[in-house]
mmCIF file of C-alpha atoms and ligand atoms in Angstrom:
data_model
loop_
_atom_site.group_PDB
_atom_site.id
_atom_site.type_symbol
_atom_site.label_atom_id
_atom_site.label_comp_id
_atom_site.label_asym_id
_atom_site.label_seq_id
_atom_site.Cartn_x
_atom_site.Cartn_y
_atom_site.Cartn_z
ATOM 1 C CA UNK A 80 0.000 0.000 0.000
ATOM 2 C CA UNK A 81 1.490 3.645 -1.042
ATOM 3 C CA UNK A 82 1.446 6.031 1.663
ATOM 4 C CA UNK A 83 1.902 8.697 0.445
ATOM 5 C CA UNK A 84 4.831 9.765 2.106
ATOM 6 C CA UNK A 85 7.339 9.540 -0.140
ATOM 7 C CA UNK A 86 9.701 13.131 0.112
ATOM 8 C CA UNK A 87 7.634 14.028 3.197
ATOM 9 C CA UNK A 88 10.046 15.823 5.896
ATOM 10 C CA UNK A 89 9.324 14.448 9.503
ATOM 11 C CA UNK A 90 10.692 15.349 12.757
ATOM 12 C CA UNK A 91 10.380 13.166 16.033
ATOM 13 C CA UNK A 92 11.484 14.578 19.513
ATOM 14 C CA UNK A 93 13.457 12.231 21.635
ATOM 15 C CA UNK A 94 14.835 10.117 18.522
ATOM 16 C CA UNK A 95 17.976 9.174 19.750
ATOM 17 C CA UNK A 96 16.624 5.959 20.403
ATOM 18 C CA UNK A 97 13.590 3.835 21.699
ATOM 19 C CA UNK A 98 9.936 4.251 20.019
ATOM 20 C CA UNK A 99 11.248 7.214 18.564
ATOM 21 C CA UNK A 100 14.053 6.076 16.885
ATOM 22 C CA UNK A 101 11.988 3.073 15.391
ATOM 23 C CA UNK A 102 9.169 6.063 14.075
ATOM 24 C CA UNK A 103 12.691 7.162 12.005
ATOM 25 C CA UNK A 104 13.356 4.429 10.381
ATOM 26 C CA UNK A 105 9.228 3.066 9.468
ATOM 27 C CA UNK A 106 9.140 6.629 8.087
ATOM 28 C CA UNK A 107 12.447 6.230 5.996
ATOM 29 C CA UNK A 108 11.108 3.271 4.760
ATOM 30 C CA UNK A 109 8.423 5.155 3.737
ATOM 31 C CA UNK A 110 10.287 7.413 1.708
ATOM 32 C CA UNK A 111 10.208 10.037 3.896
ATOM 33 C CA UNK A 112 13.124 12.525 4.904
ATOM 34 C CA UNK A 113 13.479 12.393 8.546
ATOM 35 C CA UNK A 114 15.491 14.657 11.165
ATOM 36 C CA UNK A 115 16.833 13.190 14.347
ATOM 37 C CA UNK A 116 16.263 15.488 17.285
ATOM 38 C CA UNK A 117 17.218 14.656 21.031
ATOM 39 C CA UNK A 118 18.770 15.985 23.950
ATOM 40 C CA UNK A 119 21.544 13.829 23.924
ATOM 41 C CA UNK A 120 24.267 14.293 21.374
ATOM 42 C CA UNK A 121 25.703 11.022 21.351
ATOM 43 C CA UNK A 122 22.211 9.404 20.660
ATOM 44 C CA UNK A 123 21.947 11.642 17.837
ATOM 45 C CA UNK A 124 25.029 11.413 16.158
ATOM 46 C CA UNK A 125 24.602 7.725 16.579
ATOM 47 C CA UNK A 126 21.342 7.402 15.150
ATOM 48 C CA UNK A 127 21.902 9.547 12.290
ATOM 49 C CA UNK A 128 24.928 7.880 11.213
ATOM 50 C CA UNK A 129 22.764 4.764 11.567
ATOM 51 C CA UNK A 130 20.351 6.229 8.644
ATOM 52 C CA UNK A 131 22.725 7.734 6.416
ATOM 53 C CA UNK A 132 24.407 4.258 6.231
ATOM 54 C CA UNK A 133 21.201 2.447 5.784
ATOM 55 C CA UNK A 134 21.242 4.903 2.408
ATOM 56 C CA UNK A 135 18.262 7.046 4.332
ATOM 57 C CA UNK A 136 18.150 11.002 4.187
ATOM 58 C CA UNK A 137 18.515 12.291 7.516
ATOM 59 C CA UNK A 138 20.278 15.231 9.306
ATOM 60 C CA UNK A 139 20.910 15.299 13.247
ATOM 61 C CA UNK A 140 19.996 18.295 15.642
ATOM 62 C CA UNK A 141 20.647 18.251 19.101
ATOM 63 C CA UNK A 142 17.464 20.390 20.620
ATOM 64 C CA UNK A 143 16.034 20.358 24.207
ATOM 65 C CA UNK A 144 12.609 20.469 23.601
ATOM 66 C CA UNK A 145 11.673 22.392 26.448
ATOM 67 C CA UNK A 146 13.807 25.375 25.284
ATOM 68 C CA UNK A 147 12.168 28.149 22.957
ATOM 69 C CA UNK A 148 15.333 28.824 21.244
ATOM 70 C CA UNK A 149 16.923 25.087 20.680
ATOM 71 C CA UNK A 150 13.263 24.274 18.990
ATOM 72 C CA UNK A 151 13.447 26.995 16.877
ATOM 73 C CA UNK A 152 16.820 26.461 15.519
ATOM 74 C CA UNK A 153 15.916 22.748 15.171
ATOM 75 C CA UNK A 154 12.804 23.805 12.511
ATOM 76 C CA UNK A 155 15.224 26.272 10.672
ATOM 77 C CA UNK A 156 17.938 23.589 10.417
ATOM 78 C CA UNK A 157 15.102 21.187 9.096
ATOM 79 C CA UNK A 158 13.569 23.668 6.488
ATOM 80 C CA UNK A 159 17.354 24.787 5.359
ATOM 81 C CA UNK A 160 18.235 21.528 4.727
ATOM 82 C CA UNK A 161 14.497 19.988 3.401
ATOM 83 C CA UNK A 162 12.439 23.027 2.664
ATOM 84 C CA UNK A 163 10.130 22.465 5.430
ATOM 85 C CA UNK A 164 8.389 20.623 8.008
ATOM 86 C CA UNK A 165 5.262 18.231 6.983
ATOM 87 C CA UNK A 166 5.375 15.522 9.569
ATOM 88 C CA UNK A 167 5.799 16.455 13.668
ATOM 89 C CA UNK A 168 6.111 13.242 16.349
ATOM 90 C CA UNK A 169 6.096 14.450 19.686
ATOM 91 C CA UNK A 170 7.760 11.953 21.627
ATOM 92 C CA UNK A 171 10.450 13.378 23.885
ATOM 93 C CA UNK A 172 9.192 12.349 27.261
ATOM 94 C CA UNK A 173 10.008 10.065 30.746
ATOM 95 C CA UNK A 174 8.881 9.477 33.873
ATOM 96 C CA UNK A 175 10.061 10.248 37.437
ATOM 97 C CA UNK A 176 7.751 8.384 39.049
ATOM 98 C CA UNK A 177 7.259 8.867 43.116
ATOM 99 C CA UNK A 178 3.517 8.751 45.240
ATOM 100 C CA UNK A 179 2.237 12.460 45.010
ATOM 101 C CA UNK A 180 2.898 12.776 48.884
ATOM 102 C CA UNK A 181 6.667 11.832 48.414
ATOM 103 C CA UNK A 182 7.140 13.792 44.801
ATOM 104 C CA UNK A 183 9.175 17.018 44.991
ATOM 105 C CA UNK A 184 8.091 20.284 42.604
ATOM 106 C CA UNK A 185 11.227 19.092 40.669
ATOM 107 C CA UNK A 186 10.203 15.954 39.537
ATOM 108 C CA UNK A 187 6.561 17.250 39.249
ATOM 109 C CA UNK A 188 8.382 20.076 36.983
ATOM 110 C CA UNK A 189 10.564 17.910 35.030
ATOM 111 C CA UNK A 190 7.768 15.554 33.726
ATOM 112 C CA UNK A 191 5.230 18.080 32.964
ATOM 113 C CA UNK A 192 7.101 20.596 31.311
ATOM 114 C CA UNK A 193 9.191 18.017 28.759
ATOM 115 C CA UNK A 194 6.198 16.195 27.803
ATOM 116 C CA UNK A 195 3.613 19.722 27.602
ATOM 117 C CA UNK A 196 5.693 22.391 27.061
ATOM 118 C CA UNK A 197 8.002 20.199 24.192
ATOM 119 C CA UNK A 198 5.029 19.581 22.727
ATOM 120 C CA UNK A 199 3.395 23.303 22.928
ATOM 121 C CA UNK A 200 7.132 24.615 21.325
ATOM 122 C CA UNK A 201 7.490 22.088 19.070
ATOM 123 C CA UNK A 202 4.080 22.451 17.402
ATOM 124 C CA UNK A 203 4.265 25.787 17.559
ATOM 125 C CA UNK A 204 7.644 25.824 15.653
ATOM 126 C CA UNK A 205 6.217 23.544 12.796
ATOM 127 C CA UNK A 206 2.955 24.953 12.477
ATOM 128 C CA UNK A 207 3.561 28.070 10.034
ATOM 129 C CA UNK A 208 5.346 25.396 7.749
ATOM 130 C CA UNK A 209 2.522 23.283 7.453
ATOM 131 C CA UNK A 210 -0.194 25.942 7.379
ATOM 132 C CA UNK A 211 1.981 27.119 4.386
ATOM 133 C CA UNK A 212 1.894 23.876 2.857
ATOM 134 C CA UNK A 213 -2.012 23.309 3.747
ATOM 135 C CA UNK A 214 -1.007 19.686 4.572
ATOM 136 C CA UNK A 215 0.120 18.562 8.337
ATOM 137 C CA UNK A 216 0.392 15.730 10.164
ATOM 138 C CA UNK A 217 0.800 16.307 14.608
ATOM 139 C CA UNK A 218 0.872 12.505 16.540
ATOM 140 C CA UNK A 219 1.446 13.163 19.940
ATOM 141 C CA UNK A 220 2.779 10.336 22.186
ATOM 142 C CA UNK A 221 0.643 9.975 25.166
ATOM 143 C CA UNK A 222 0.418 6.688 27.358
ATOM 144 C CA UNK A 223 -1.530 4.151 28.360
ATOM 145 C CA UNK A 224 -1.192 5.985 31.855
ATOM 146 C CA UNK A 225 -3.189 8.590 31.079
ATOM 147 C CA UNK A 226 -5.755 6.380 32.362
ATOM 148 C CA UNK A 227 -3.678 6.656 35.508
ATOM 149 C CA UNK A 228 -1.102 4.748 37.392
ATOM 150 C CA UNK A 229 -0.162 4.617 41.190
ATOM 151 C CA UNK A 230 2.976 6.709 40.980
ATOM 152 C CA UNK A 231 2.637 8.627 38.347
ATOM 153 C CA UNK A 232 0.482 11.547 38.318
ATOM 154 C CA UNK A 233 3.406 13.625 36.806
ATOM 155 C CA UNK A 234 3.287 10.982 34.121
ATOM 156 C CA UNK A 235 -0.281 10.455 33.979
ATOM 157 C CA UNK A 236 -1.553 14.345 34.490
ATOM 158 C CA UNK A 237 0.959 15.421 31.297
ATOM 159 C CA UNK A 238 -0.211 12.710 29.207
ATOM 160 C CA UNK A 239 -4.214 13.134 29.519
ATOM 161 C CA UNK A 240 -3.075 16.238 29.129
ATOM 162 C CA UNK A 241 -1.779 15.437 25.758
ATOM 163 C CA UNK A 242 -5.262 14.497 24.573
ATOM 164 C CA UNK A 243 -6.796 17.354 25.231
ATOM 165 C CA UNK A 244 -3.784 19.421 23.533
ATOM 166 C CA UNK A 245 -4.188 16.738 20.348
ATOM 167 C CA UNK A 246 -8.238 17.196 20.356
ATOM 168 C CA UNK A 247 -8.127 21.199 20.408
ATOM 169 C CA UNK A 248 -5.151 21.262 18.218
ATOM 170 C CA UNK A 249 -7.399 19.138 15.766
ATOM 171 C CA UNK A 250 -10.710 21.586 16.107
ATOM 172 C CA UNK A 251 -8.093 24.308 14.870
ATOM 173 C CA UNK A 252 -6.228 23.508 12.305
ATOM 174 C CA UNK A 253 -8.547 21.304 10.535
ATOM 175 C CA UNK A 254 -9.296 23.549 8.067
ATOM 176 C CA UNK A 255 -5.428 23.888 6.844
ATOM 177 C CA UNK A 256 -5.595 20.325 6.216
ATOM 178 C CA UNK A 257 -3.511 19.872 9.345
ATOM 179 C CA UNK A 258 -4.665 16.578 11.083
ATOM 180 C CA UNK A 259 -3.409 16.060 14.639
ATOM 181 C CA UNK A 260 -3.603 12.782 16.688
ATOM 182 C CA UNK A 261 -2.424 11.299 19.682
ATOM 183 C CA UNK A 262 -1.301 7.438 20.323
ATOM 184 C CA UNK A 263 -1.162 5.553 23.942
ATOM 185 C CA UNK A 264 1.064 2.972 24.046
ATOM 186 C CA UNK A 265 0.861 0.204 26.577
ATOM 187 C CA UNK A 266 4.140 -1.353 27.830
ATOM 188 C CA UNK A 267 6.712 -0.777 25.144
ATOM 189 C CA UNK A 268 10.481 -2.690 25.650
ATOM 190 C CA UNK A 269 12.384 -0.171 25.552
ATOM 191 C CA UNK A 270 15.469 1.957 27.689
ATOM 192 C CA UNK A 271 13.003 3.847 29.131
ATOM 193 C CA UNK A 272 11.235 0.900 31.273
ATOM 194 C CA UNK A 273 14.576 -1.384 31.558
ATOM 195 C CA UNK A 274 15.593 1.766 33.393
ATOM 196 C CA UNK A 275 12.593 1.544 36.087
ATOM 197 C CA UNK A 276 12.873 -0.205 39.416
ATOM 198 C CA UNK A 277 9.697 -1.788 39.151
ATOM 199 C CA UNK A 278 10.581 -3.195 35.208
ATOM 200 C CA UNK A 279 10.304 -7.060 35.609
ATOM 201 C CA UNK A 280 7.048 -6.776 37.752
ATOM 202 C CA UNK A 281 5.576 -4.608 34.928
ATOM 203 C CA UNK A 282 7.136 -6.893 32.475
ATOM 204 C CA UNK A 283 5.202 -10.136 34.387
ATOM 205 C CA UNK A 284 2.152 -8.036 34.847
ATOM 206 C CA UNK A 285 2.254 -6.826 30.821
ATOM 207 C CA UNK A 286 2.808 -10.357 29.872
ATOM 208 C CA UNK A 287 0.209 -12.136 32.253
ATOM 209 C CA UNK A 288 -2.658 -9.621 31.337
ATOM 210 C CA UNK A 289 -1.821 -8.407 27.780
ATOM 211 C CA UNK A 290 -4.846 -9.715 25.608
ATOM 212 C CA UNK A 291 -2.255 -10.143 23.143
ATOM 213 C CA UNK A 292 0.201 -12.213 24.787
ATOM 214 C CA UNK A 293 3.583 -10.762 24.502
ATOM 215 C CA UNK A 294 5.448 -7.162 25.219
ATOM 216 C CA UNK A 295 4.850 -4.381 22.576
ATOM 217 C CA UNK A 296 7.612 -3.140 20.269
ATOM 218 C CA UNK A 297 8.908 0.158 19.189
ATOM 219 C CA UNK A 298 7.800 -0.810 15.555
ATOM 220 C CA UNK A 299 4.607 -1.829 16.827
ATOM 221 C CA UNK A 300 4.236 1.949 17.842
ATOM 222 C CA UNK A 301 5.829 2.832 14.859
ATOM 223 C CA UNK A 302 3.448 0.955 12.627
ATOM 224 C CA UNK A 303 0.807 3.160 13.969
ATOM 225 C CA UNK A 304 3.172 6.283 13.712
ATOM 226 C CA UNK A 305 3.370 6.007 9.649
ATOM 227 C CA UNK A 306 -0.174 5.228 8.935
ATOM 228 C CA UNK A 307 -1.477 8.325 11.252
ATOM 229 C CA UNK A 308 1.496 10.185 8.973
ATOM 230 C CA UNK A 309 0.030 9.133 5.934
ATOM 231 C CA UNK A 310 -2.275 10.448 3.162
ATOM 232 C CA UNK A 311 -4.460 7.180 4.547
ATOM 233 C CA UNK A 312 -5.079 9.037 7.861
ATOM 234 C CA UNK A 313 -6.579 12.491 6.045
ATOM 235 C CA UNK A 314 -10.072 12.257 7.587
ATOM 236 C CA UNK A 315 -8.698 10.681 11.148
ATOM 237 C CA UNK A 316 -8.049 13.927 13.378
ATOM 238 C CA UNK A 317 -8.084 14.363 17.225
ATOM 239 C CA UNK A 318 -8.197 10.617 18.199
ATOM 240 C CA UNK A 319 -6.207 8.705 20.442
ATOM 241 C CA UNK A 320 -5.013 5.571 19.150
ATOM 242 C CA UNK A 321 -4.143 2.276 21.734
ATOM 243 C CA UNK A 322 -1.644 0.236 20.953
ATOM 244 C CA UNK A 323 -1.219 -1.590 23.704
ATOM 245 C CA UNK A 324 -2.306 -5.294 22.525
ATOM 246 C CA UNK A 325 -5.678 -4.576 23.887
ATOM 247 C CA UNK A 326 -4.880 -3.979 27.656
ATOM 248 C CA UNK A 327 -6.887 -0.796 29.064
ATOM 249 C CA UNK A 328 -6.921 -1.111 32.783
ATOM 250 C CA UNK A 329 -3.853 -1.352 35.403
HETATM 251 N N1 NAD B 273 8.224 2.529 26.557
HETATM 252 C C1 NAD B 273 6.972 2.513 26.985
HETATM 253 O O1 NAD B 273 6.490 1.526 27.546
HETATM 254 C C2 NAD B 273 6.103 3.725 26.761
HETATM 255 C C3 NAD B 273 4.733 3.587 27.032
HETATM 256 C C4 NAD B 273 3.895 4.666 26.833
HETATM 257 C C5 NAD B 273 4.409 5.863 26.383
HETATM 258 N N2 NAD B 273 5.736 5.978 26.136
HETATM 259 C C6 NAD B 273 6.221 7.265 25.676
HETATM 260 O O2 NAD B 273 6.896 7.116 24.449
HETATM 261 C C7 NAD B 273 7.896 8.125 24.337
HETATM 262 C C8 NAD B 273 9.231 7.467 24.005
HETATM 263 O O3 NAD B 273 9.535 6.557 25.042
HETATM 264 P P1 NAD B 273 10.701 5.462 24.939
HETATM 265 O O4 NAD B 273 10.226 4.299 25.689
HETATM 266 O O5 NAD B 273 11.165 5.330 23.551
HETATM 267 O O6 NAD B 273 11.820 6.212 25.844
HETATM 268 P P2 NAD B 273 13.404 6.352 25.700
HETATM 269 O O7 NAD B 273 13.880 6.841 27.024
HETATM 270 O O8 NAD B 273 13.995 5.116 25.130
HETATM 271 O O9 NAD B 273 13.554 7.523 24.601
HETATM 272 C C9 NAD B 273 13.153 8.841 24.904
HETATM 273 C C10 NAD B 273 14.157 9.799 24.301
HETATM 274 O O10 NAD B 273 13.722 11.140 24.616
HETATM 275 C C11 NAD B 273 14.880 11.917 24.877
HETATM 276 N N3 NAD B 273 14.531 13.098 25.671
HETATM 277 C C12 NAD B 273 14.229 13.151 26.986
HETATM 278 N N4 NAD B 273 14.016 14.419 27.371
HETATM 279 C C13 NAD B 273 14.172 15.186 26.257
HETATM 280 C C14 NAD B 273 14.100 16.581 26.011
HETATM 281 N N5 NAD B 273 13.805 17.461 26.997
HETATM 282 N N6 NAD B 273 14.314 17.025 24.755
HETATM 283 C C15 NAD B 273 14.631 16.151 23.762
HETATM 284 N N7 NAD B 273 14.740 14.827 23.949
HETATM 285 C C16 NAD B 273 14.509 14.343 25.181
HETATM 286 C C17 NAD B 273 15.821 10.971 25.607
HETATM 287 O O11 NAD B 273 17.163 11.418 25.534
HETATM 288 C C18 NAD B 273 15.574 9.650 24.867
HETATM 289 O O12 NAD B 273 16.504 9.466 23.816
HETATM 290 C C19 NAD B 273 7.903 8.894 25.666
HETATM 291 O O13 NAD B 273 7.129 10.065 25.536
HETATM 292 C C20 NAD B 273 7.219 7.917 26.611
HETATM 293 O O14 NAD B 273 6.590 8.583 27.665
HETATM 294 C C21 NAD B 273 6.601 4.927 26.318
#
C-alpha cells in the first residue's frame, strides 16, 4: 500500500533511540526525509549515522525540547536543509515516578514541562510550515497511563493532558488540512522501562494480562506512527489511538 509519504520531511522529539528512533526508520522506509532530534548528542550522532548508512536522508539536531530557542533552531535547520516541516512526532518524554505525597516540585516540573511544554514549542515551531503547505500531520505520544497509574500523576496528568492538547489542536487547524492525533502505548520494551525499578514486575504483569500475549515493540508503535502520517489518515483527526495489545486497565 502507497502512503503517500514519499519526500515528506518528519521530525520526532526524543529520537535518539527507543519508540522514537523506530518512528525514524518506518518513516524512511516510507520514503520520507526524517530529522533526528534529542537531547543527547551522542544518541543523535549515533542514530543519524545509523540512517545515512542504511542509504536514508537524515540530518541530526541536538534540541532540548523544552527550550524556545533550541526548537526553533531545530525547525530552521530542518527547512534549510528539506524546505520544510510536513510531519511532527512528539515523543520526547520520561517518567520520574514517586507517590504524590513523596514527589518534589522538581520531579513534578521535570515531567510536565518536557512532555507539555516540548510539545506546545514544538508544534508551535512547525505549524507556520505546514499551514503554508495546507497539509500537516501532529501525533502526539501519550500513554496508556493517562488512564492513571499509582505513581505517576506527573506521568499520567501530562499525558491526559496530551489528549486534550491533540483534540483542540485538531478543532483548529482542521481547516489547513492539518490533522493532529495522539497514540497511547501500553508497555513498550524499551530503555526507558529497563531503566525503572519496578521493570520485571511490569514486564510479568504486561505479559500475564496483555490480551495479546507478549510485550509491545517500538515498531509496533511505529506501525501506527506512519499510517497516522500518511495520506491514509486524512479524515482521522483528534483521536487517540491504543496500541497496547488490547490492555486498558492497570
Ligand atoms: N516505553 C513505553 O512503555 C512507553 C509507554 C507509553 C508511552 N511511552 C512514551 O513514548 C515516548 C518514548 O519513550 P521510549 O520508551 O522510547 O523512551 P526512551 O527513554 O527510550 O527515549 C526517549 C528519548 O527522549 C529523549 N529526551 C528526553 N528528554 C528530552 C528533552 N527534553 N528534549 C529532547 N529529547 C529528550 C531521551 O534522551 C531519549 O533518547 C515517551 O514520551 C514515553 O513517555 C513509552
Amino acid at each position: 500500500m502507497d502512503m503517500g509519504l514519499q519526500g515528506r520531511v518528519a521530525v520526532v522529539t526524543g529520537s535518539g533511540r527507543g519508540i522514537g528512533k523506530a518512528a525514524l526508520f518506518a518513516l524512511a522506509r516510507e520514503g520520507a526525509r526524517v530529522v533526528v532530534t534529542d537531547i543527547s548528542e551522542q544518541a543523535v550522532t549515533q542514530t543519524q549515522t545509523e540512517l545515512v548508512t542504511a542509504g536514508f536522508d537524515a540530518i541530526g539536531v541536538v534540541a532540548d525540547v523544552c527550550n524556545a530557542g533550541q526548537v526553533e533552531q531545530l525547525v530552521a535547520n530542518a527547512t534549510e536543509k528539506f524546505g520544510g516541516v510536513d510531519i511532527l512526532v512528539n515523543n520526547a518524554g520520561f517518567t520520574r515516578d514517586k507517590y504524590l505525597a513523596k514527589m518534589s516540585a522538581t520531579e513534578w516540573d521535570s515531567v510536565v514541562d518536557t512532555i507539555l511544554k516540548g510539545a506546545y514549542l514544538c508544534t508551535k515551531a512547525v505549524l507556520p510550515s505546514m499551514m503554508e503547505r495546507q497539509w500537516g500531520r501532529i501525533i502526539n505520544i501519550s500513554s496508556r497511563a493517562h488512564l492513571g497509574n499509582p505513581g505517576q500523576t506527573n506521568y499520567a496528568a501530562a499525558k491526559a493532558g496530551l489528549i486534550g492538547f491533540t483534540r483542540a489542536l485538531a478543532l483548529e487547524q482542521g481547516k489547513f488540512n492539518i490533522t493532529a492525533n495522539a497514540i497511547a502505548p501500553g508497555f513498550i520494551e524499551t530503555e526507558l522501562v529497563k531503566a525503572l525499578p519496578t521493570y520485571e514486575r511490569l514486564r510479568d504483569a504486561a505479559l500475564a494480562r496483555n490480551p495479546v500475549p507478549r510485550l509491545g515493540r517500538p515498531d509496533d508503535i511505529a506501525d501506527a506512527i506512519v499510517y497516522l502520517s500518511s495520506d491514509r489518515a486524512g479524515y482521522i483527526t483528534g483521536e487517540t489511538l491504543h496500541v497496547t495489545g488490547g490492555r486498558y486497565s492497570s
